[in-house]
Backbone as CSV, one residue per row, in Angstrom:
resi,resn,N_x,N_y,N_z,CA_x,CA_y,CA_z,C_x,C_y,C_z
1,UNK,0.846,-1.179,0.000,0.000,0.000,0.000,0.892,1.242,0.000
2,UNK,0.776,2.140,-1.008,1.615,3.332,-1.055,1.468,4.162,0.211
3,UNK,2.604,4.694,0.671,2.585,5.568,1.832,3.059,4.899,3.110
4,UNK,3.177,3.570,3.144,3.577,2.900,4.370,5.084,2.850,4.530
5,UNK,5.828,2.890,3.419,7.276,2.855,3.486,7.861,4.225,3.195
6,UNK,9.102,4.231,2.727,9.739,5.496,2.385,9.259,5.973,1.014
7,UNK,9.422,7.259,0.779,9.047,7.847,-0.504,10.305,8.089,-1.320
8,UNK,10.283,7.601,-2.545,11.483,7.620,-3.376,11.153,8.214,-4.737
9,UNK,11.927,9.217,-5.124,11.832,9.791,-6.462,13.063,9.366,-7.246
10,UNK,12.858,8.741,-8.399,13.958,8.293,-9.252,13.880,9.070,-10.555
11,UNK,14.905,9.872,-10.820,14.961,10.677,-12.041,16.040,10.108,-12.949
12,UNK,15.624,9.532,-14.064,16.558,8.967,-15.035,16.738,9.974,-16.162
13,UNK,17.960,10.449,-16.343,18.219,11.526,-17.286,17.977,12.865,-16.626
14,UNK,18.622,13.076,-15.485,18.358,14.268,-14.665,19.014,15.524,-15.214
15,UNK,19.912,15.392,-16.191,20.580,16.557,-16.745,21.363,17.311,-15.688
16,UNK,21.279,18.629,-15.725,21.977,19.464,-14.745,21.157,19.682,-13.476
17,UNK,19.977,19.088,-13.406,19.174,19.179,-12.197,18.167,20.309,-12.183
18,UNK,17.930,20.963,-13.326,16.989,22.087,-13.360,15.589,21.653,-12.948
19,UNK,15.135,20.500,-13.465,13.798,20.024,-13.121,13.709,19.639,-11.654
20,UNK,14.770,19.067,-11.116,14.772,18.711,-9.701,14.725,19.966,-8.812
21,UNK,15.395,21.025,-9.251,15.327,22.275,-8.487,13.901,22.817,-8.460
22,UNK,13.216,22.746,-9.598,11.829,23.202,-9.628,10.951,22.323,-8.742
23,UNK,11.206,21.019,-8.806,10.430,20.090,-7.974,10.652,20.379,-6.493
24,UNK,11.885,20.660,-6.112,12.174,20.943,-4.700,11.449,22.198,-4.238
25,UNK,11.429,23.241,-5.071,10.753,24.480,-4.696,9.240,24.302,-4.616
26,UNK,8.677,23.443,-5.455,7.222,23.296,-5.531,6.674,22.242,-4.579
27,UNK,7.543,21.442,-3.969,7.085,20.337,-3.121,7.391,20.656,-1.662
28,UNK,6.352,20.829,-0.876,6.542,21.233,0.518,7.340,20.224,1.316
29,UNK,7.081,18.942,1.075,7.753,17.907,1.863,8.907,17.274,1.091
30,UNK,9.567,18.044,0.220,10.654,17.499,-0.602,11.763,16.884,0.252
31,UNK,11.997,17.447,1.431,13.054,16.936,2.297,12.751,15.538,2.820
32,UNK,11.488,15.109,2.722,11.122,13.787,3.211,11.251,12.708,2.144
33,UNK,11.611,13.113,0.937,11.789,12.169,-0.159,13.260,11.792,-0.309
34,UNK,13.510,10.541,-0.643,14.838,10.101,-1.040,14.891,10.208,-2.563
35,UNK,15.823,11.000,-3.081,15.892,11.281,-4.508,17.148,10.631,-5.106
36,UNK,16.941,9.886,-6.182,18.046,9.285,-6.931,18.064,9.901,-8.326
37,UNK,19.158,10.548,-8.671,19.289,11.216,-9.969,20.331,10.486,-10.804
38,UNK,19.901,9.963,-11.943,20.783,9.273,-12.875,21.139,10.203,-14.023
39,UNK,22.430,10.349,-14.292,22.881,11.159,-15.418,24.249,10.673,-15.882
40,UNK,24.372,10.424,-17.179,25.615,9.886,-17.734,26.473,10.942,-18.413
41,UNK,25.898,12.083,-18.779,26.640,13.108,-19.502,27.645,13.771,-18.560
42,UNK,28.939,13.630,-18.808,29.935,14.228,-17.909,29.786,15.734,-17.762
43,UNK,29.304,16.416,-18.815,29.162,17.871,-18.743,28.074,18.300,-17.772
44,UNK,27.125,17.434,-17.510,26.004,17.789,-16.638,26.277,17.489,-15.172
45,UNK,27.232,16.625,-14.887,27.399,16.123,-13.523,27.824,17.173,-12.498
46,UNK,28.722,18.120,-12.821,29.089,19.111,-11.790,27.893,19.889,-11.260
47,UNK,27.021,20.352,-12.161,25.844,21.106,-11.705,24.898,20.224,-10.910
48,UNK,24.760,18.974,-11.322,23.882,18.053,-10.598,24.430,17.761,-9.211
49,UNK,25.720,17.578,-9.111,26.329,17.323,-7.798,26.236,18.550,-6.900
50,UNK,26.289,19.735,-7.475,26.170,20.941,-6.664,24.794,21.023,-6.011
51,UNK,23.791,20.477,-6.670,22.457,20.413,-6.069,22.464,19.501,-4.861
52,UNK,23.211,18.410,-4.948,23.282,17.471,-3.825,23.994,18.091,-2.633
53,UNK,25.034,18.900,-2.905,25.827,19.462,-1.809,25.284,20.790,-1.307
54,UNK,24.480,21.467,-2.120,24.076,22.814,-1.749,22.644,22.938,-1.282
55,UNK,22.018,21.846,-0.876,20.631,21.935,-0.415,20.374,20.857,0.627
56,UNK,19.176,20.911,1.206,18.784,19.915,2.201,18.169,18.685,1.547
57,UNK,18.177,18.635,0.231,17.582,17.522,-0.486,18.370,16.242,-0.232
58,UNK,17.664,15.174,0.066,18.284,13.861,0.278,18.513,13.248,-1.098
59,UNK,19.629,13.611,-1.715,19.871,13.302,-3.119,21.113,12.447,-3.297
60,UNK,20.962,11.370,-4.069,22.090,10.535,-4.475,22.248,10.660,-5.984
61,UNK,23.455,10.981,-6.445,23.734,11.128,-7.871,24.408,9.867,-8.382
62,UNK,23.864,9.310,-9.451,24.419,8.116,-10.081,24.993,8.524,-11.433
63,UNK,26.316,8.553,-11.523,26.974,9.037,-12.730,27.168,7.890,-13.727
64,UNK,26.064,7.391,-14.218,26.073,6.277,-15.181,24.790,6.337,-15.989
65,UNK,24.826,5.665,-17.122,23.618,5.547,-17.935,22.762,4.410,-17.385
66,UNK,21.486,4.656,-17.220,20.571,3.576,-16.856,20.399,2.696,-18.092
67,UNK,20.663,1.395,-17.910,20.627,0.501,-19.060,20.166,-0.881,-18.608
68,UNK,20.299,-1.876,-19.472,19.775,-3.210,-19.186,20.818,-4.154,-18.594
69,UNK,22.077,-3.745,-18.561,23.118,-4.541,-17.912,24.278,-3.632,-17.551
70,UNK,25.254,-4.185,-16.821,26.432,-3.433,-16.424,27.461,-3.505,-17.546
71,UNK,27.735,-2.366,-18.150,28.636,-2.345,-19.295,29.115,-0.913,-19.506
72,UNK,29.630,-0.616,-20.676,29.930,0.745,-21.096,29.220,0.993,-22.417
73,UNK,28.762,2.223,-22.618,28.050,2.571,-23.847,28.662,3.837,-24.424
74,UNK,28.438,4.032,-25.728,28.864,5.251,-26.394,27.722,6.261,-26.330
75,UNK,28.044,7.440,-25.863,27.038,8.471,-25.672,27.408,9.686,-26.514
76,UNK,26.477,10.128,-27.356,26.708,11.347,-28.118,26.223,12.529,-27.295
77,UNK,27.141,13.338,-26.812,26.782,14.463,-25.940,26.632,15.768,-26.700
78,UNK,26.878,15.767,-27.996,26.708,16.974,-28.799,25.555,16.777,-29.754
79,UNK,24.339,16.866,-29.244,23.180,16.516,-30.045,23.038,17.432,-31.252
80,UNK,22.632,16.836,-32.367,22.653,17.528,-33.642,21.724,18.728,-33.695
81,UNK,20.626,18.696,-32.966,19.669,19.792,-33.075,20.266,21.120,-32.649
82,UNK,21.242,21.084,-31.751,21.869,22.316,-31.303,22.786,22.899,-32.362
83,UNK,23.032,22.151,-33.400,23.909,22.624,-34.467,23.167,22.732,-35.794
84,UNK,21.846,22.695,-35.732,21.071,22.981,-36.914,20.754,21.801,-37.796
85,UNK,20.773,20.579,-37.253,20.422,19.404,-38.028,19.035,18.904,-37.648
86,UNK,18.458,18.117,-38.510,17.188,17.460,-38.232,17.498,16.059,-37.720
87,UNK,16.968,15.679,-36.558,17.235,14.354,-36.006,16.846,13.241,-36.974
88,UNK,15.744,13.426,-37.674,15.177,12.316,-38.409,15.953,11.969,-39.675
89,UNK,16.487,12.977,-40.375,17.158,12.647,-41.624,18.504,13.339,-41.786
90,UNK,18.933,14.109,-40.798,20.258,14.691,-40.846,20.407,15.867,-41.790
91,UNK,19.299,16.393,-42.321,19.413,17.492,-43.267,19.810,18.781,-42.559
92,UNK,20.663,19.552,-43.224,21.040,20.853,-42.685,19.857,21.819,-42.783
93,UNK,19.564,22.504,-41.680,18.514,23.508,-41.705,19.111,24.885,-41.975
94,UNK,18.254,25.884,-42.127,18.728,27.224,-42.424,19.551,27.780,-41.268
95,UNK,20.398,28.753,-41.583,21.280,29.293,-40.554,20.502,29.962,-39.420
96,UNK,19.355,30.569,-39.742,18.583,31.216,-38.682,18.121,30.207,-37.659
97,UNK,17.786,28.979,-38.097,17.363,27.948,-37.160,18.546,27.498,-36.305
98,UNK,19.695,27.412,-36.918,20.892,27.011,-36.173,21.155,27.997,-35.036
99,UNK,21.059,29.282,-35.327,21.295,30.283,-34.283,20.216,30.205,-33.202
100,UNK,18.961,30.031,-33.637,17.864,29.942,-32.672,18.024,28.729,-31.761
101,UNK,18.367,27.586,-32.347,18.532,26.366,-31.554,19.680,26.507,-30.567
102,UNK,20.757,27.152,-30.993,21.898,27.328,-30.107,21.547,28.243,-28.936
103,UNK,20.801,29.324,-29.216,20.395,30.225,-28.143,19.462,29.532,-27.163
104,UNK,18.550,28.725,-27.684,17.654,27.979,-26.804,18.449,27.036,-25.914
105,UNK,19.423,26.328,-26.501,20.228,25.399,-25.714,20.987,26.135,-24.618
106,UNK,21.570,27.286,-24.948,22.330,28.035,-23.957,21.419,28.563,-22.850
107,UNK,20.171,28.963,-23.225,19.239,29.432,-22.209,18.862,28.314,-21.264
108,UNK,18.639,27.110,-21.787,18.164,26.016,-20.950,19.291,25.334,-20.185
109,UNK,20.441,25.113,-20.842,21.484,24.308,-20.229,22.728,25.097,-19.833
110,UNK,22.802,26.361,-20.219,24.009,27.121,-19.953,24.940,27.062,-21.152
111,UNK,25.965,27.914,-21.180,26.801,28.045,-22.367,27.865,26.979,-22.528
112,UNK,28.070,26.134,-21.524,29.202,25.216,-21.581,28.767,23.812,-21.975
113,UNK,28.177,23.694,-23.148,27.831,22.373,-23.655,26.431,21.946,-23.278
114,UNK,25.934,20.923,-23.939,24.594,20.446,-23.668,24.574,19.594,-22.419
115,UNK,23.383,19.405,-21.889,23.198,18.493,-20.768,22.339,17.333,-21.223
116,UNK,22.453,16.977,-22.445,21.695,15.869,-22.993,22.618,15.001,-23.831
117,UNK,22.522,13.717,-23.629,23.287,12.792,-24.443,22.418,11.612,-24.814
118,UNK,22.686,11.020,-25.961,21.890,9.884,-26.402,22.780,8.852,-27.051
119,UNK,22.393,7.598,-26.889,23.070,6.499,-27.568,22.526,6.281,-28.962
120,UNK,21.476,7.033,-29.327,20.725,6.691,-30.529,20.734,7.773,-31.596
121,UNK,21.710,8.674,-31.545,21.911,9.619,-32.632,23.367,9.548,-33.064
122,UNK,23.593,9.845,-34.320,24.948,9.812,-34.845,25.751,10.961,-34.278
123,UNK,26.978,10.698,-33.890,27.822,11.723,-33.293,28.121,12.825,-34.297
124,UNK,28.057,14.078,-33.833,28.385,15.206,-34.694,29.879,15.241,-34.954
125,UNK,30.663,14.855,-33.960,32.118,14.807,-34.105,32.655,13.768,-33.142
126,UNK,33.902,13.374,-33.353,34.513,12.372,-32.470,34.576,12.871,-31.038
127,UNK,34.758,14.177,-30.857,34.880,14.737,-29.514,33.578,14.638,-28.730
128,UNK,32.451,14.618,-29.423,31.166,14.576,-28.737,30.704,13.155,-28.448
129,UNK,31.455,12.157,-28.902,31.084,10.762,-28.700,31.992,10.176,-27.624
130,UNK,31.422,9.939,-26.440,32.228,9.512,-25.306,31.747,8.170,-24.783
131,UNK,32.649,7.450,-24.149,32.315,6.186,-23.509,31.983,6.459,-22.048
132,UNK,30.821,5.972,-21.617,30.384,6.206,-20.242,29.951,4.880,-19.625
133,UNK,30.027,4.767,-18.303,29.548,3.540,-17.659,28.035,3.433,-17.725
134,UNK,27.546,2.222,-17.811,26.103,1.955,-17.786,25.834,0.897,-16.728
135,UNK,24.694,1.006,-16.077,24.344,0.087,-15.000,22.982,-0.545,-15.267
136,UNK,22.834,-1.765,-14.754,21.571,-2.491,-14.867,20.541,-1.796,-13.984
137,UNK,19.666,-1.013,-14.604,18.729,-0.194,-13.843,17.699,-1.043,-13.106
138,UNK,17.199,-2.072,-13.750,16.201,-2.927,-13.119,16.752,-3.599,-11.865
139,UNK,17.975,-4.131,-11.962,18.594,-4.772,-10.799,18.798,-3.765,-9.675
140,UNK,19.232,-2.558,-10.026,19.420,-1.509,-9.020,18.100,-1.179,-8.336
141,UNK,17.031,-1.046,-9.125,15.734,-0.698,-8.566,15.275,-1.754,-7.567
142,UNK,15.484,-3.021,-7.906,15.068,-4.099,-7.006,15.882,-4.114,-5.719
143,UNK,17.141,-3.691,-5.788,17.968,-3.617,-4.583,17.632,-2.405,-3.724
144,UNK,17.091,-1.363,-4.334,16.992,-0.067,-3.675,15.648,0.191,-3.021
145,UNK,14.573,-0.286,-3.621,13.242,-0.006,-3.071,12.534,-1.305,-2.726
146,UNK,11.518,-1.179,-1.890,10.719,-2.325,-1.456,9.284,-2.154,-1.941
147,UNK,8.517,-3.241,-1.984,7.132,-3.151,-2.468,6.256,-2.173,-1.692
148,UNK,6.560,-1.952,-0.414,5.716,-1.050,0.375,6.159,0.409,0.278
149,UNK,7.238,0.690,-0.458,7.668,2.067,-0.662,6.783,2.747,-1.717
150,UNK,6.752,4.061,-1.671,6.098,4.847,-2.713,7.175,5.305,-3.687
151,UNK,7.098,4.851,-4.908,8.157,5.105,-5.894,7.584,5.894,-7.065
152,UNK,8.188,7.052,-7.312,7.825,7.905,-8.446,9.005,7.888,-9.419
153,UNK,8.777,7.312,-10.585,9.815,7.213,-11.614,9.582,8.279,-12.669
154,UNK,10.588,9.125,-12.884,10.564,10.125,-13.945,11.701,9.791,-14.900
155,UNK,11.394,9.630,-16.167,12.400,9.140,-17.113,12.470,10.040,-18.343
156,UNK,13.664,10.544,-18.599,13.968,11.297,-19.820,15.287,10.735,-20.331
157,UNK,15.209,9.556,-20.943,16.399,8.753,-21.220,16.903,8.872,-22.653
158,UNK,16.445,9.869,-23.393,16.977,10.168,-24.732,16.949,8.961,-25.667
159,UNK,15.846,8.224,-25.628,15.688,7.078,-26.518,15.864,5.737,-25.859
160,UNK,16.548,5.686,-24.708,16.799,4.417,-24.027,15.595,3.948,-23.216
161,UNK,14.557,4.779,-23.125,13.398,4.398,-22.320,12.719,3.139,-22.831
162,UNK,12.822,2.867,-24.133,12.158,1.695,-24.688,12.772,0.409,-24.144
163,UNK,14.107,0.297,-24.161,14.761,-0.895,-23.601,14.592,-0.979,-22.092
164,UNK,14.672,0.162,-21.426,14.550,0.158,-19.966,13.179,-0.326,-19.514
165,UNK,12.134,0.186,-20.129,10.787,-0.228,-19.735,10.502,-1.669,-20.124
166,UNK,11.054,-2.101,-21.255,10.881,-3.500,-21.648,11.478,-4.427,-20.602
167,UNK,12.659,-4.089,-20.079,13.287,-4.914,-19.044,12.482,-4.878,-17.749
168,UNK,12.023,-3.699,-17.350,11.220,-3.597,-16.130,9.951,-4.436,-16.223
169,UNK,9.387,-4.478,-17.420,8.167,-5.258,-17.629,8.470,-6.754,-17.639
170,UNK,9.572,-7.139,-18.261,9.928,-8.550,-18.374,10.185,-9.185,-17.011
171,UNK,10.941,-8.494,-16.151,11.295,-9.115,-14.867,10.346,-8.737,-13.729
172,UNK,9.332,-7.930,-14.039,8.328,-7.602,-13.029,8.679,-6.460,-12.108
173,UNK,9.865,-5.886,-12.264,10.247,-4.800,-11.363,9.440,-3.532,-11.594
174,UNK,8.702,-3.464,-12.693,7.820,-2.328,-12.926,6.748,-2.240,-11.833
175,UNK,6.451,-3.380,-11.187,5.451,-3.399,-10.125,5.921,-2.679,-8.869
176,UNK,7.202,-2.333,-8.796,7.713,-1.551,-7.676,7.386,-0.065,-7.825
177,UNK,6.945,0.326,-9.016,6.709,1.736,-9.334,5.238,2.079,-9.123
178,UNK,4.983,3.172,-8.411,3.614,3.640,-8.186,3.197,4.690,-9.210
179,UNK,4.165,5.447,-9.694,3.877,6.460,-10.703,5.042,6.526,-11.675
180,UNK,4.742,6.538,-12.955,5.772,6.578,-13.996,5.460,7.715,-14.955
181,UNK,6.309,8.732,-14.962,6.175,9.857,-15.880,7.311,9.759,-16.893
182,UNK,6.965,9.389,-18.109,7.964,9.088,-19.130,7.940,10.173,-20.201
183,UNK,9.086,10.760,-20.461,9.212,11.659,-21.606,9.672,10.812,-22.791
184,UNK,8.775,10.596,-23.729,9.078,9.724,-24.859,9.926,10.473,-25.880
185,UNK,11.109,9.953,-26.127,12.037,10.571,-27.068,12.054,9.794,-28.377
186,UNK,10.853,9.534,-28.929,10.801,8.788,-30.170,11.324,9.602,-31.347
187,UNK,11.622,10.883,-31.128,12.272,11.654,-32.185,13.635,11.068,-32.508
188,UNK,14.274,10.439,-31.519,15.545,9.761,-31.759,15.337,8.450,-32.515
189,UNK,14.175,7.818,-32.290,13.913,6.493,-32.860,12.479,6.456,-33.382
190,UNK,12.228,7.128,-34.507,10.855,7.289,-34.994,10.142,5.982,-35.311
191,UNK,10.896,4.885,-35.547,10.245,3.613,-35.843,9.549,3.022,-34.612
192,UNK,9.793,3.609,-33.429,9.158,3.125,-32.198,8.070,4.079,-31.705
193,UNK,7.578,4.917,-32.603,6.648,5.977,-32.203,5.321,5.449,-31.653
194,UNK,4.966,4.190,-31.946,3.693,3.659,-31.476,3.781,3.067,-30.072
195,UNK,4.980,2.902,-29.551,5.137,2.247,-28.255,4.604,3.053,-27.074
196,UNK,4.688,4.390,-27.067,4.140,5.127,-25.916,2.686,4.801,-25.629
197,UNK,1.864,4.662,-26.664,0.449,4.331,-26.457,0.303,2.948,-25.827
198,UNK,1.156,2.019,-26.247,1.127,0.677,-25.671,1.459,0.716,-24.180
199,UNK,2.521,1.447,-23.825,2.913,1.479,-22.420,1.903,2.242,-21.574
200,UNK,1.235,3.211,-22.163,0.181,3.900,-21.421,-0.915,2.916,-21.012
201,UNK,-1.253,1.999,-21.905,-2.236,0.971,-21.581,-1.703,0.002,-20.533
202,UNK,-0.425,-0.350,-20.645,0.184,-1.254,-19.665,0.145,-0.636,-18.273
203,UNK,0.528,0.636,-18.179,0.511,1.303,-16.882,-0.898,1.319,-16.292
204,UNK,-1.877,1.579,-17.132,-3.263,1.601,-16.645,-3.683,0.234,-16.136
205,UNK,-3.325,-0.826,-16.861,-3.678,-2.181,-16.447,-3.031,-2.555,-15.121
206,UNK,-1.821,-2.060,-14.886,-1.085,-2.398,-13.671,-1.397,-1.455,-12.511
207,UNK,-2.236,-0.455,-12.751,-2.575,0.485,-11.695,-1.475,1.472,-11.389
208,UNK,-0.619,1.758,-12.372,0.480,2.702,-12.201,0.045,4.057,-12.746
209,UNK,0.094,5.079,-11.900,-0.216,6.424,-12.381,0.782,6.804,-13.463
210,UNK,0.310,7.535,-14.451,1.176,7.828,-15.588,0.773,9.119,-16.260
211,UNK,1.771,9.904,-16.610,1.559,11.034,-17.492,2.876,11.327,-18.193
212,UNK,2.805,12.112,-19.260,4.011,12.469,-20.007,4.421,13.870,-19.595
213,UNK,5.529,14.016,-18.865,5.947,15.350,-18.436,6.438,16.169,-19.610
214,UNK,6.323,17.503,-19.484,6.885,18.393,-20.478,8.232,18.869,-19.956
215,UNK,8.505,20.145,-20.035,9.798,20.626,-19.576,9.920,20.552,-18.045
216,UNK,8.787,20.654,-17.354,8.831,20.654,-15.894,8.588,19.256,-15.355
217,UNK,9.382,18.901,-14.387,9.231,17.605,-13.744,7.854,17.495,-13.120
218,UNK,7.146,16.418,-13.430,5.825,16.210,-12.849,5.957,16.035,-11.339
219,UNK,5.039,16.593,-10.613,5.133,16.578,-9.162,4.389,15.387,-8.584
220,UNK,4.914,14.792,-7.526,4.205,13.683,-6.884,2.906,14.153,-6.250
């Protein structure tokens, strides 16, 4: 029964922590939650760690990609959209769009690189393609939370959400989750665009609260 154990917020793809900062300000009892923030992009980790050290938030930072096993993966940290490309076909867009996209990225993530990385887009350059550790997310979840805990899963995994949710469903660990807010990044993998509707039905059947967050982290 939700509410009898500890309350746990798991943010997969936490970036620089902007959404978590908004969540902390908007949630009166944020200090009573145990927060786990997963982020693999090395450029995002300093800002995310500063959130852990500079607030009363009970926050653990996991500097690895959430994945289906313990391994290393290649992560493209220089996403093409910030340089004026189209994710779907790689076509160069007009220069005005390139400038607009770059300004938007700097406004949202700051001027020192993006806070988004994906395994599912072609690297813009060799420098933007880095090897990062990946961890078995399902196994971690089973070790970390109990059935009587209240677990809110927020996922912005830049395309990896499809494999992650498939594993959670296969081994049953999805039943540990009380609420799942998934940002579907099918723009990275357009051939999987029909899967969000399927998982929405799965969540409903399992009694898991579900919504698709926008830029702001959905609140518990």
